[in-house]
């Protein structure tokens, strides 16, 4: 009995070795784990990749930039792995920075490649860089006290994110390549003069290529449209400035003679921060409505012309348009979209002081 | 002693393991809109064959299992049904072992050779199968308690990224999914499991009511496994994925959760569920073998021989395309088994009841 039992234990211990899945295992000190991946086009056929790797040192963390040129991202990683004393592990990439010229050309293959390989997580954030990439990454590595995650922190909702920054992940971009009715906006960043990064609006992406751009005010509306909270954004008027506390969006969609008609109502709840002079509450509300309405209208009109549906308005018409015709949403229905927008502002409170104009 | 709860847990766990992998891809490939229609039809078929099968079994005394029912009905009937059942179990196990080890290499163990993964999968399930059906079911209870809450947690939080507009169009335009082979492939999720009810009657007594409750509990998993990827990505995008549900889980982003990738937990639980399923099918294969062909050989040697055979056949399947081909061949066998077995059991049951009355 005991011999039989011990045999089973030996078998179980052997299974333990196998089931750990440690095959060709490399210890953590032999791995290089980049946090940021930058991609630009070196020539017609070749990519240039920038890997920002945090390196642990005695007096803190330093950032190293590894660059490589090749026909595919995997080839570059493979080459750099061969040249380095450690193995490059892409599993921890958090942000992918794409060169603007490359984004304008189209990143369809790059995004599909990332989705296919599963090495790079599909929830990595995507950003477009307006700057020269060499310059950008050089600056990134020079930041003092940087633990290599500055760019990630910039986008993290619990760190440096602001409601006027688009938050787009790899799978969003992949979805926009295939989806009939939904495109996506990718944040554009550049080096700041006094801060490390400066945001420069968002890129309008259709079928994996950058078509147009919207500024950061419009990105706020884009985010509000996605159901994200605009809480914390400050709007400045002639009469003072207000802080957005809450936002909501109501839609009603219908199809008339094959023409899509959309009624939109943007609701904002704001708090007064500063006032100039003695405007009434009504006046501030009116002014804010007057500020936001044309901004929203201009954006939708601009997007309609570019045939890129980053707001996902087509999503609202999935009920009305049969699937066979939905395929032509961007080219047939979307440019003819008629919309009716109302902005409804409520001043929730006026801070510690009583309401002005009373 | 009534052990219905064992059966309920096993039923849910093995269905979850089968549904959450290939099922979403099959359904998404079979229709472009109104996915709930094919799913609901499938659920009805599931309930139909299950009730017919249970009804048929009820005509026989508890100690008769499926094998004795067929063998006592004559050699021809035994041959007509037991050989397909045997072949069906064997091919399903080959597909499961080969398919799931491929998934493991694609998703997380990219450096590990395929054979090593298959060895581990087969070794653990053979060990369980040797220990017998009681051991398998008891492990099922343990695993259900340990891992099922995790699966439910993942199913709930995967709603994080859904866009409800993707639910439209709600209705199917035509019933063209009936002409898609991938729709019939999706019956793999219901075809494999329910037969065990005919094998365990003597060793693990259960009440029919509980089996039907378990089958009802599985319905949400059918719907969620397809609708979560559809709502996150939309039909046009989800149809480009091999494992839509895995990618939907991959898109979950929880900053407060200490682990970065939810997919690992999800996949490991599913693979453990599948291990149980493989060992159960292995046990049933050996049961058929030892009762009909080789009663003198110890089950231990039969299990080892069968899993070796499965391993060798798996080694000869070079690519994912060939797995799909095998899947397609298995489909024909599957429909013969899932429709033929319940109906034949009812007929045999009524016949034996009538004969008993005459006597």
Short mmCIF file of N, CA and C in Angstrom, two decimals, chain A residues 21 74 78 102 111 179 285 292 303 327 341:
data_model
loop_
_atom_site.label_atom_id
_atom_site.label_comp_id
_atom_site.label_asym_id
_atom_site.label_seq_id
_atom_site.Cartn_x
_atom_site.Cartn_y
_atom_site.Cartn_z
N UNK A 21 4.39 24.51 -17.19
CA UNK A 21 4.47 25.12 -18.52
C UNK A 21 5.76 25.86 -18.76
N UNK A 74 7.82 41.98 -35.82
CA UNK A 74 8.40 40.76 -35.24
C UNK A 74 9.84 40.55 -35.67
N UNK A 78 12.88 40.29 -33.16
CA UNK A 78 13.73 39.12 -33.26
C UNK A 78 15.20 39.52 -33.40
N UNK A 102 3.15 57.83 -40.92
CA UNK A 102 2.79 56.42 -41.04
C UNK A 102 1.29 56.23 -40.81
N UNK A 111 -1.85 46.89 -37.07
CA UNK A 111 -2.86 46.60 -36.05
C UNK A 111 -3.32 45.15 -36.15
N UNK A 179 -15.61 47.16 -38.57
CA UNK A 179 -17.00 47.48 -38.28
C UNK A 179 -17.61 48.34 -39.39
N UNK A 285 -25.71 80.22 -18.50
CA UNK A 285 -26.24 79.02 -19.16
C UNK A 285 -26.34 79.21 -20.66
N UNK A 292 -21.08 75.74 -26.97
CA UNK A 292 -20.94 74.32 -27.28
C UNK A 292 -21.70 73.90 -28.53
N UNK A 303 -16.97 65.79 -39.76
CA UNK A 303 -16.81 64.34 -39.80
C UNK A 303 -17.64 63.72 -40.91
N UNK A 327 -23.69 48.08 -44.65
CA UNK A 327 -22.33 48.06 -45.19
C UNK A 327 -21.99 49.40 -45.85
N UNK A 341 -29.55 69.50 -33.00
CA UNK A 341 -28.83 69.43 -31.73
C UNK A 341 -29.35 70.47 -30.74
#
